[in-house]
Short mmCIF file of C-alpha atoms and ligand atoms in Angstrom, two decimals:
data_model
loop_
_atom_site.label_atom_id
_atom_site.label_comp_id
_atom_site.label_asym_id
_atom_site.label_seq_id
_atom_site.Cartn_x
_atom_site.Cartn_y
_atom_site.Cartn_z
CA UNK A 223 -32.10 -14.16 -0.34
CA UNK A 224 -30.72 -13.89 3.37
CA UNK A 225 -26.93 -15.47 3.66
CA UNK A 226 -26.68 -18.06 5.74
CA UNK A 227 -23.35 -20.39 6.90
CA UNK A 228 -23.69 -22.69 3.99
CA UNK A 229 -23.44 -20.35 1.28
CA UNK A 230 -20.43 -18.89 2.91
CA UNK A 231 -18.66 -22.90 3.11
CA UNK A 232 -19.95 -23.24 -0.47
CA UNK A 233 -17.59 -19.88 -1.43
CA UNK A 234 -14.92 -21.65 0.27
CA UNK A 235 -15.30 -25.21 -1.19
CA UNK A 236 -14.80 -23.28 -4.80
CA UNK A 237 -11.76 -20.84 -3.63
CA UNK A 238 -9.37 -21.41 -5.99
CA UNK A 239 -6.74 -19.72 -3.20
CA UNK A 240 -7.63 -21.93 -0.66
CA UNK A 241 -4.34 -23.49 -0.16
CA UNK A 242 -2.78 -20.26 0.14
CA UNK A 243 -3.74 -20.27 3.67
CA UNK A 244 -0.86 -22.53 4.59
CA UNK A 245 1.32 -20.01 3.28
CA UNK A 246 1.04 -18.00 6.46
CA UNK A 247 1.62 -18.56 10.07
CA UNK A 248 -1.93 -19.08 11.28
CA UNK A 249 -1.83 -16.31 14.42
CA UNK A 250 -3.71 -16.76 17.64
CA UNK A 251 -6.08 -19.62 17.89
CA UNK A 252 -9.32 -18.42 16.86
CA UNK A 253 -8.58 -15.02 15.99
CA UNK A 254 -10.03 -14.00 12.67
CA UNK A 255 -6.93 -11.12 11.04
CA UNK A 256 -9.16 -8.57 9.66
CA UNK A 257 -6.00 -6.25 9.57
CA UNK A 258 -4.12 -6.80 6.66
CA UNK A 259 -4.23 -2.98 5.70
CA UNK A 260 -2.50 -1.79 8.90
CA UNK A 261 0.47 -4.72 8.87
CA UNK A 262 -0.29 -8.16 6.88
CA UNK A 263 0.28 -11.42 8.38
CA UNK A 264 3.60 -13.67 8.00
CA UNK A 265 4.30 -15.43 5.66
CA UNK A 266 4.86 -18.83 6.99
CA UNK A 267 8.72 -19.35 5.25
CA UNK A 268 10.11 -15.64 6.19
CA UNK A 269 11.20 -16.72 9.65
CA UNK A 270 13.49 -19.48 8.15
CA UNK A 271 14.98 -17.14 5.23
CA UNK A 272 15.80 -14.61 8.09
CA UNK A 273 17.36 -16.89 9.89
CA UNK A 274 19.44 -18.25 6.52
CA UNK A 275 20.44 -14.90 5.78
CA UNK A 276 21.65 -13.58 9.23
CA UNK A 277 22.98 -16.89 10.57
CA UNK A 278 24.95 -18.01 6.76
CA UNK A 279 25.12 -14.79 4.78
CA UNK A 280 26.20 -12.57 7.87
CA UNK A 281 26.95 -15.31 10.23
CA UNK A 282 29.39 -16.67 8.55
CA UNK A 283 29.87 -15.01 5.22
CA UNK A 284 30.31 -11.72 7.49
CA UNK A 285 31.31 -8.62 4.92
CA UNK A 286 31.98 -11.04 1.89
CA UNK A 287 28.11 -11.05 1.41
CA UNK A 288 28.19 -7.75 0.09
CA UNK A 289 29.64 -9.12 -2.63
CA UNK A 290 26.76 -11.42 -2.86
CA UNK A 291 24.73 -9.91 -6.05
CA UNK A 292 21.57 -10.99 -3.59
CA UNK A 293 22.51 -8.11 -1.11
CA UNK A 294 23.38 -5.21 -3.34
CA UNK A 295 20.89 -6.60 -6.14
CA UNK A 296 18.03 -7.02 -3.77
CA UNK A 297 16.19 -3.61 -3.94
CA UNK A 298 16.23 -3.84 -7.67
CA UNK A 299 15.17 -7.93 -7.95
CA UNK A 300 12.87 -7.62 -5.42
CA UNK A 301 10.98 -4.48 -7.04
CA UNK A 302 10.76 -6.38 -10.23
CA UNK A 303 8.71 -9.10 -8.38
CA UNK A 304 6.16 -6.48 -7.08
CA UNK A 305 5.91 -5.04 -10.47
CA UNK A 306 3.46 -7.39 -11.96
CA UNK A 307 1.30 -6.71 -8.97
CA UNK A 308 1.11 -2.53 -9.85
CA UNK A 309 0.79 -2.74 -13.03
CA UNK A 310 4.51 -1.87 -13.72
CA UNK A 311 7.43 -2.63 -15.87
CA UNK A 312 10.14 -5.16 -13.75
CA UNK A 313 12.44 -1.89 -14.01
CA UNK A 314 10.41 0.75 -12.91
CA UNK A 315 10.03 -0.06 -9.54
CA UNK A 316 12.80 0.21 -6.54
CA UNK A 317 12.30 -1.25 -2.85
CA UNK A 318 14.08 0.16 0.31
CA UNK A 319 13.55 3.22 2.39
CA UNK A 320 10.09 4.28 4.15
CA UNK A 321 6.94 5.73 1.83
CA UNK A 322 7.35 8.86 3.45
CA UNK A 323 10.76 8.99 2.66
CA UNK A 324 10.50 7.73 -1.19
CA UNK A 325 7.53 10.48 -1.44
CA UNK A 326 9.83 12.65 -0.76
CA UNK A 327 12.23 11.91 -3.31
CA UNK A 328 9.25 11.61 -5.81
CA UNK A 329 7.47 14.66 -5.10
CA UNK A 330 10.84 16.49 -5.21
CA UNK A 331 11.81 15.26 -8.32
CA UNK A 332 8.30 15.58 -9.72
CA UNK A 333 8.64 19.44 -8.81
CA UNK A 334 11.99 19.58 -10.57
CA UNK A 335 10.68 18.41 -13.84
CA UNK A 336 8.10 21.42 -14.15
CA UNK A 337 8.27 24.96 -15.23
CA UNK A 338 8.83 27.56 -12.27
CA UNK A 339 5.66 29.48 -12.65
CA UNK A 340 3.11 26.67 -11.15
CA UNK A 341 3.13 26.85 -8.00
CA UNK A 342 0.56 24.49 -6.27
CA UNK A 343 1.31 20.99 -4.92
CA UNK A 344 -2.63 19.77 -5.11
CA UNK A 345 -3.54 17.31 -2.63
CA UNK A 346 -6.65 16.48 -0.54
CA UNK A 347 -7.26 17.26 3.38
CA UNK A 348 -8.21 13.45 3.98
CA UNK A 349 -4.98 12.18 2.46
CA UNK A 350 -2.69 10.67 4.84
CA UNK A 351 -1.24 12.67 7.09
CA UNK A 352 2.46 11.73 6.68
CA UNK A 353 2.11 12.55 2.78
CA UNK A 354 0.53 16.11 3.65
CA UNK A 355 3.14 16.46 6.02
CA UNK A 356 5.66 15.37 3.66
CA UNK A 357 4.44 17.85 1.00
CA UNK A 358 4.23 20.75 3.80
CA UNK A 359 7.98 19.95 4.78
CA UNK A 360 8.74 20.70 0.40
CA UNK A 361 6.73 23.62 0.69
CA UNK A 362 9.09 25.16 3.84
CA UNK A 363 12.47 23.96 2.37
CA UNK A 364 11.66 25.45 -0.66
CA UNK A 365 10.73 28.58 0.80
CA UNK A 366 7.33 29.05 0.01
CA UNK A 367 8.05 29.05 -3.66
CA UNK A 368 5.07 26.30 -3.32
CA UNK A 369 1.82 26.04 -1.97
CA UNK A 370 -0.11 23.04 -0.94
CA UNK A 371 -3.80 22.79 -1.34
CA UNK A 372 -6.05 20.57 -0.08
CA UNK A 373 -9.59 19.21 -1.93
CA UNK A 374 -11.94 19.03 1.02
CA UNK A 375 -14.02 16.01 1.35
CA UNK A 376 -16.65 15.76 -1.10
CA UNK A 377 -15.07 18.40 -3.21
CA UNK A 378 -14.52 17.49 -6.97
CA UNK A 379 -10.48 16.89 -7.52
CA UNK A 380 -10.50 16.90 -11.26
CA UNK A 381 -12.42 20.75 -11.42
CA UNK A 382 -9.64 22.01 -8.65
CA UNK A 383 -6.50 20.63 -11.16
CA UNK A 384 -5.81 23.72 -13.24
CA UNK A 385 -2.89 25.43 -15.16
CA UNK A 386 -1.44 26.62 -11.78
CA UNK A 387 -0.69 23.12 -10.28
CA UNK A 388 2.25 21.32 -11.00
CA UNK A 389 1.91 17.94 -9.36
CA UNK A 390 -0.99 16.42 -8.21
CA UNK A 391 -0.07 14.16 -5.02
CA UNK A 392 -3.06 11.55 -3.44
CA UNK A 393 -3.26 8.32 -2.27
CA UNK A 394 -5.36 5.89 -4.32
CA UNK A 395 -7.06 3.67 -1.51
CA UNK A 396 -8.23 6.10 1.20
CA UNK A 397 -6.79 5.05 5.12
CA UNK A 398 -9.84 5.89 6.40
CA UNK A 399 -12.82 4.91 4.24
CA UNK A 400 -11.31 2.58 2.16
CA UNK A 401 -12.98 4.39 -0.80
CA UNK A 402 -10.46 4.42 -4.19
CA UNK A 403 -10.03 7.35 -6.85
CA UNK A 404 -10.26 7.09 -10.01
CA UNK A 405 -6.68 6.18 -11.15
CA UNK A 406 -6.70 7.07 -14.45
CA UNK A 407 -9.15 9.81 -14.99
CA UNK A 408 -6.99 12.22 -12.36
CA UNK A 409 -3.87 11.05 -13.68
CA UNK A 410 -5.37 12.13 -17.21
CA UNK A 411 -7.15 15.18 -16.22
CA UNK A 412 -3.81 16.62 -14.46
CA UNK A 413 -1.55 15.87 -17.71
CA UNK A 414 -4.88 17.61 -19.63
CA UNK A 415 -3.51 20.63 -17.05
CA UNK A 416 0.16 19.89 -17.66
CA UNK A 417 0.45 18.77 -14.02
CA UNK A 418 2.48 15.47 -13.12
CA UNK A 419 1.45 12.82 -10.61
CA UNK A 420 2.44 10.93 -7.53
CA UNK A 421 0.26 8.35 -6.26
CA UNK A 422 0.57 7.13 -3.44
CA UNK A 423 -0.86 2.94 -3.71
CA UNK A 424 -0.60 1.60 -0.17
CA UNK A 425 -3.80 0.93 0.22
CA UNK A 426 -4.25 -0.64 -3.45
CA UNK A 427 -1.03 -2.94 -3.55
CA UNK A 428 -1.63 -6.60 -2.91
CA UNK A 429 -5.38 -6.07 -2.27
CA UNK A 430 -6.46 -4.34 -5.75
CA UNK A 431 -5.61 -4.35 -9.26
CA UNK A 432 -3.55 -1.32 -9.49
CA UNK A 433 -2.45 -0.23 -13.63
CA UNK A 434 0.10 2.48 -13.16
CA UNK A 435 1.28 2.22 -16.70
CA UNK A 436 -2.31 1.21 -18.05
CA UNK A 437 -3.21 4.69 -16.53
CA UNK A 438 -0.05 6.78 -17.82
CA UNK A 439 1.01 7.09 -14.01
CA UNK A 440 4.39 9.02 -13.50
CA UNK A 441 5.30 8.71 -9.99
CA UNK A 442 4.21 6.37 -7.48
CA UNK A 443 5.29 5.01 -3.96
CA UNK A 444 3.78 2.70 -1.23
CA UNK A 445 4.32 0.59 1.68
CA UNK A 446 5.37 -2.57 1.78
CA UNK A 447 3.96 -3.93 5.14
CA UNK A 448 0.19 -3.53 4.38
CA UNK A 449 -1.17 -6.20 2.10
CA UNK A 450 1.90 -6.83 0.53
CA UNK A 451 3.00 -8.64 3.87
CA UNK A 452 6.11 -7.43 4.34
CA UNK A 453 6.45 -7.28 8.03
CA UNK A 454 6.66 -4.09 10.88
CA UNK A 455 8.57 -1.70 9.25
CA UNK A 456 8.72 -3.09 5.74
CA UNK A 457 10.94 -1.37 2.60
CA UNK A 458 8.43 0.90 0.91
CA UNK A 459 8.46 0.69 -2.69
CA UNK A 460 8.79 3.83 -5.89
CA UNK A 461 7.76 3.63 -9.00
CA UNK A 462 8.97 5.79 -12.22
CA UNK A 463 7.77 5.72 -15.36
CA UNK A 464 10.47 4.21 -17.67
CA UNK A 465 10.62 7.51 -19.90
CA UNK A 466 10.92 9.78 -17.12
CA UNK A 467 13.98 7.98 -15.45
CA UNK A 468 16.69 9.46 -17.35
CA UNK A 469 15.23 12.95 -16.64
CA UNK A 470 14.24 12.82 -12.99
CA UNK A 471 16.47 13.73 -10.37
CA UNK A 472 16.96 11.94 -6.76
CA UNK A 473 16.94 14.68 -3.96
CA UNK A 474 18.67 12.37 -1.64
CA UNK A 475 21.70 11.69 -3.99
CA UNK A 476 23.24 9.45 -1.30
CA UNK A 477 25.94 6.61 -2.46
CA UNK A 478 24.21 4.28 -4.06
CA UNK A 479 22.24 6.20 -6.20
CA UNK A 480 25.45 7.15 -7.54
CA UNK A 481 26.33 5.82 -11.19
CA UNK A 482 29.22 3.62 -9.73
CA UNK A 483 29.20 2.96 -6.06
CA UNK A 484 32.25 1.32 -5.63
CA UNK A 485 34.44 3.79 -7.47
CA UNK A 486 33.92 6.14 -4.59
CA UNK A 487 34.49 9.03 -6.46
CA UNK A 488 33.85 12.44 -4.78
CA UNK A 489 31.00 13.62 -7.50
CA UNK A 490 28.17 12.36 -7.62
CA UNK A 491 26.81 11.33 -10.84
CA UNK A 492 23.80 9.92 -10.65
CA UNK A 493 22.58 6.07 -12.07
CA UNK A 494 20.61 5.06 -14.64
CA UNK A 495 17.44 3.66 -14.23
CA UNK A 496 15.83 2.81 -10.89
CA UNK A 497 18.71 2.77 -8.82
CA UNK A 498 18.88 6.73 -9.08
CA UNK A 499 15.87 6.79 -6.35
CA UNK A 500 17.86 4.78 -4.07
CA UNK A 501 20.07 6.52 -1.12
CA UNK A 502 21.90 4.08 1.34
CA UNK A 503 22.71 0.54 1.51
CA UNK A 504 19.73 -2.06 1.40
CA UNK A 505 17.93 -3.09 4.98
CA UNK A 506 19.09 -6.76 3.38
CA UNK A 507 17.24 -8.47 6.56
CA UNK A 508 13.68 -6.61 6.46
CA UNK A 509 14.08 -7.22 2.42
CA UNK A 510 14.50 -11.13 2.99
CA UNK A 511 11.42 -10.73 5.02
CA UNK A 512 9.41 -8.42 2.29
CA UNK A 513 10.95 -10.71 -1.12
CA UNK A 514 9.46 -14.25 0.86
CA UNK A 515 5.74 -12.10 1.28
CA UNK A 516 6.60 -11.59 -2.41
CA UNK A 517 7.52 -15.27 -4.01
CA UNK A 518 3.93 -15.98 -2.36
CA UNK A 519 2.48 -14.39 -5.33
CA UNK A 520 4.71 -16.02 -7.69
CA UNK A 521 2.93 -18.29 -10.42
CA UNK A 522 -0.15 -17.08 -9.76
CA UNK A 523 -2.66 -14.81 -11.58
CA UNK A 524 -2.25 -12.04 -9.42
CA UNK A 525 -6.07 -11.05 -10.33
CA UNK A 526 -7.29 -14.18 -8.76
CA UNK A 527 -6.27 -12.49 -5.52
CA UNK A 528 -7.81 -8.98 -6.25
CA UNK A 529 -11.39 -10.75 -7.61
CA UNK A 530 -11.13 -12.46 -4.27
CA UNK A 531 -10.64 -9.12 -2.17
CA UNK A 532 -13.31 -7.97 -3.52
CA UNK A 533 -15.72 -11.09 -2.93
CA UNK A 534 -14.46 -10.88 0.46
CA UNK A 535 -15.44 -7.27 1.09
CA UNK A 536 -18.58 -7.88 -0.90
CA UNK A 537 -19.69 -10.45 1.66
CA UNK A 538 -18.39 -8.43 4.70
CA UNK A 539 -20.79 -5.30 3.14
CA UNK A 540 -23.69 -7.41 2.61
CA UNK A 541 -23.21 -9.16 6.11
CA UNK A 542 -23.13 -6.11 7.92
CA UNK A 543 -25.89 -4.60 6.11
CA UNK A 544 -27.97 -7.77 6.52
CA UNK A 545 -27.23 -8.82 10.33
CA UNK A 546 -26.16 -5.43 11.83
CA UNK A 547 -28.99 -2.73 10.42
CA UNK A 548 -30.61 -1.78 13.48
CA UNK A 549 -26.99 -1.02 15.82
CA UNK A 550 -26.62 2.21 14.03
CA UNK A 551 -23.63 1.18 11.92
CA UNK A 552 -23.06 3.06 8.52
CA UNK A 553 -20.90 1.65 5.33
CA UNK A 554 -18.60 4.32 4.61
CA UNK A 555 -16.76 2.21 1.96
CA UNK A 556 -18.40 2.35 -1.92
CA UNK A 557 -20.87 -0.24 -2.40
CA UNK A 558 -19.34 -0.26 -6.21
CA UNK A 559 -16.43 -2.74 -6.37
CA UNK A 560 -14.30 -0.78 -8.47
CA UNK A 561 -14.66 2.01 -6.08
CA UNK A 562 -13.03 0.17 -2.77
CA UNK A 563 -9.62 -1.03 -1.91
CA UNK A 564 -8.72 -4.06 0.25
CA UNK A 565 -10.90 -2.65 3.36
CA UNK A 566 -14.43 -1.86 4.51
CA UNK A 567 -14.43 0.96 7.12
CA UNK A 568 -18.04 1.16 9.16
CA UNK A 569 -18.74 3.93 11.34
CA UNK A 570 -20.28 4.14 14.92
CA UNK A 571 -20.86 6.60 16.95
CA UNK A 572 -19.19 4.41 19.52
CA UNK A 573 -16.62 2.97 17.20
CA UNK A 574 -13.67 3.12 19.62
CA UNK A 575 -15.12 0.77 22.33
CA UNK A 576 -16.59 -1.42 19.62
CA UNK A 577 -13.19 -1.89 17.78
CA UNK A 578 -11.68 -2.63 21.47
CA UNK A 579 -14.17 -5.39 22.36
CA UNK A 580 -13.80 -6.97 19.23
CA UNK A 581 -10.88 -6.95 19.29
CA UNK A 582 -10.77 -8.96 22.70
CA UNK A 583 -13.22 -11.20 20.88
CA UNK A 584 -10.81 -12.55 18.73
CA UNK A 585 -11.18 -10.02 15.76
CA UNK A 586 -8.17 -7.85 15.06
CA UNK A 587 -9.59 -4.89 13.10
CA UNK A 588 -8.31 -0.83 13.86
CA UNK A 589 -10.31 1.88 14.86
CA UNK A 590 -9.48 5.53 13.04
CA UNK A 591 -10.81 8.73 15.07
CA UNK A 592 -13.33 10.04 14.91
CA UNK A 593 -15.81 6.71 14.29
CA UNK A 594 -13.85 4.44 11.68
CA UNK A 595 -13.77 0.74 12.45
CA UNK A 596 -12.11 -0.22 9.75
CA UNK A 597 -11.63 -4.01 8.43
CA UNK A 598 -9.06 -5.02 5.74
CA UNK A 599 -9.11 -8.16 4.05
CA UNK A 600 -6.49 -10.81 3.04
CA UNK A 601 -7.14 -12.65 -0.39
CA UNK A 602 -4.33 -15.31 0.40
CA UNK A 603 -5.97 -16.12 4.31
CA UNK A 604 -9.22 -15.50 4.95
CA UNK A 605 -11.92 -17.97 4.54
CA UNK A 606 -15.33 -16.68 3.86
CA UNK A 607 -16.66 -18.31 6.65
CA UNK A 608 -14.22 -16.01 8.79
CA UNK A 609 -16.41 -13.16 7.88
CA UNK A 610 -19.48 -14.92 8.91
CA UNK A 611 -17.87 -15.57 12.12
CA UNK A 612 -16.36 -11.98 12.24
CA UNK A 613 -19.82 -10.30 12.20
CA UNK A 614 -21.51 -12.73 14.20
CA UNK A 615 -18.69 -11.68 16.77
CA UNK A 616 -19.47 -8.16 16.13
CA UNK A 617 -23.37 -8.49 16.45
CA UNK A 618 -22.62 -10.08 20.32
CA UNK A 619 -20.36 -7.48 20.81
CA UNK A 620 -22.73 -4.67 19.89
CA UNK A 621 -25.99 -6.66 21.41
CA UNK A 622 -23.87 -6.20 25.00
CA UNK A 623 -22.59 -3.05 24.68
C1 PLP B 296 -1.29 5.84 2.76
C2 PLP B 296 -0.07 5.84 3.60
N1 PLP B 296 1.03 6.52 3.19
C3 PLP B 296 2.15 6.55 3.93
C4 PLP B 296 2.23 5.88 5.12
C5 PLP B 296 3.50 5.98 5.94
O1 PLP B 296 4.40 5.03 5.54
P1 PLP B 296 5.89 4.98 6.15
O2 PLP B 296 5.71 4.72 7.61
O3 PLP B 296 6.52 3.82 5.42
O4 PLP B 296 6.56 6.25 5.87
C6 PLP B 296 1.14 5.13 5.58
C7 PLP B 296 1.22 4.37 6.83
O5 PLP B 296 0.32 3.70 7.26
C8 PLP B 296 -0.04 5.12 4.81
O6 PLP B 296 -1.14 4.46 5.19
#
């Protein structure tokens, strides 16, 4: 049966997240945000706890803040509160730095745990570019002692993890097609091998359920202004398994990694737990911002949100496929919901100028070379009827182009 404007009100009249909406600054008069996966939208109360924090903590507290156990405490508190959302124990998971930067760390540290003699850092050519770059920049420091090799598209990941690789680094939701691994199986097939993994979740956190610990996970890291609303520039987030803490070693052993901080000793010894994988002081503003995107999710079933996501890509796929089949559009995103993330990426030949003039029609979506429009979906704002809207907008835009 075709879907029509009242079934998509009827899937809003029973949203049980329908309120959420008010939790957000609504953005430009009839603009429908279909770019949560590039930066989410504000949450409507971070403005006011940024201005608390720099006009009464700093204002006027000045350097007695630090003092404050909110300051120095926040990448640990604030980690715990994103736990529930990954799958994750509150204290195996740190906020601050960038996801580049904490892959780093992990990747280094996963290296460090395993025996000389494997040599390959197994990743994919479609990952991410920053993480292949990141893994490329280990490879040179280390002097070639590694080598990184990348699964080409369509190639099979868990037949190219073998006794020669020692970690395994992807990223769960893919940028560009929105299409997830398989979690668990990789992360079981490379301990099969002896390898360790680092995961990278930013596509997966906030928009999917994500079971790090349900899936034996080691290492993990993502960013923290995609879904997870944490504004430009957000902390990123790492994750280490609570048994592997005590053995893992921070690369970046900077101070307050360091088992006692303010004993400002000259040798470093590092700390216990998850404040190892720190390095400098907390950003304690952008962390007000990302712990108020955070205390969103608080009291609620955080699966309510991810059953959402994926009615709301369901009904974007089915949308597209039902009102845009003859403007040479193809669904590069898995049909299966348990195979897709928080986006639906559609290619077109002429994706570029599409993605521009919808976007001057008052849908924000982001265009990936060399044909990805891709679409990313917020459990906590969007109404379904937005999506009706959205693709009605699309289908003028394509009709006229
Ligand atoms: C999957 C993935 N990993 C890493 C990054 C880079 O994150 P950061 O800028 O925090 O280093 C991005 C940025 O969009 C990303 O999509």
């Amino acid at each position: 049966m075709a879907i029509d404007l009242e079934h998509c009100k009827d899937l809003d009249a029973a949203d049980p997240l329908a309120e959420f909406r008010d939790r957000f600054e609504a953005g430009e008069e009839g603009a429908i945000y279909l770019d949560a996966n590039s930066l989410g939208p504000l949450p409507a109360d971070a403005p006011a706890r940024l201005e608390a924090t720099v006009r009464e903590a700093w204002g006027r507290g000045r350097s007695r803040s630090w003092a404050n156990p909110r300051w120095i405490g926040a990448p640990a508190r604030i980690g715990a509160k994103l736990a529930r959302l990954i799958g994750a124990e509150d204290d195996e998971v740190i906020v601050g730095d960038g996801t580049s930067v904490n892959l780093f760390k992990l990747l280094m540290a996963a290296l460090a745990l395993q025996p000389e003699g494997r040599r390959v850092i197994l990743s994919e050519r479609d990952n991410f570019p920053s993480d292949l770059h990141i893994a490329q920049g280990i490879v040179a420091l280390r002097g070639h002692r590694y080598e990184l090799k990348m699964v080409e598209q369509g190639d099979d990941i868990l037949a190219a993890i073998n006794q020669e690789v020692s970690v395994v680094t992807l990223t769960h939701a893919s940028f560009r097609t929105g299409a997830c691994h398989d979690l668990k199986a990789i992360t079981h097939r490379a301990h099969q091998a002896g390898a360790l993994v680092v995961w990278d979740i930013s596509h997966s956190a906030g928009a999917t359920e994500v079971d790090l610990n349900g899936a034996g996970v080691d290492f993990a890291v993502g960013c923290g202004y995609k879904y997870l609303g944490g504004g430009p520039g957000a902390p990123a987030f790492a994750f280490v398994r609570r048994d592997l803490q005590a053995t893992a070693s921070n690369p970046l052993t900077g101070w307050m990694s360091h088992a006692d901080t303010m004993s400002f000793e000259t040798d470093y010894r590092p700390a216990d737990g998850m404040r190892r994988f720190l390095c400098g002081s907390p950003e304690v503003l952008a962390l007000t911002v990302l712990e108020a995107a955070l205390d969103v999710w608080e009291g609620i079933d955080p699966s309510l949100a991810f059953e959402k996501n994926r009615a709301l890509t369901g009904l974007f796929i089915d949308l597209v496929e039902q009102e845009l089949s003859s403007f040479g559009f193809t669904i590069i995103t898995p049909k299966e919901t348990d195979r897709r993330g928080g986006q639906v990426t559609i290619a077109h030949e002429r994706g570029a100028e599409l993605s521009e003039a919808l976007i001057k029609a008052g849908v924000l979506c982001s265009f990936r070379p060399p044909n990805a429009m891709r679409f990313g979906f917020q459990p906590f704002c969007l109404r379904f009827t937005d999506l009706w809207e959205a693709v009605g907008r699309l289908r003028g835009v394509v009709e006229k182009a």
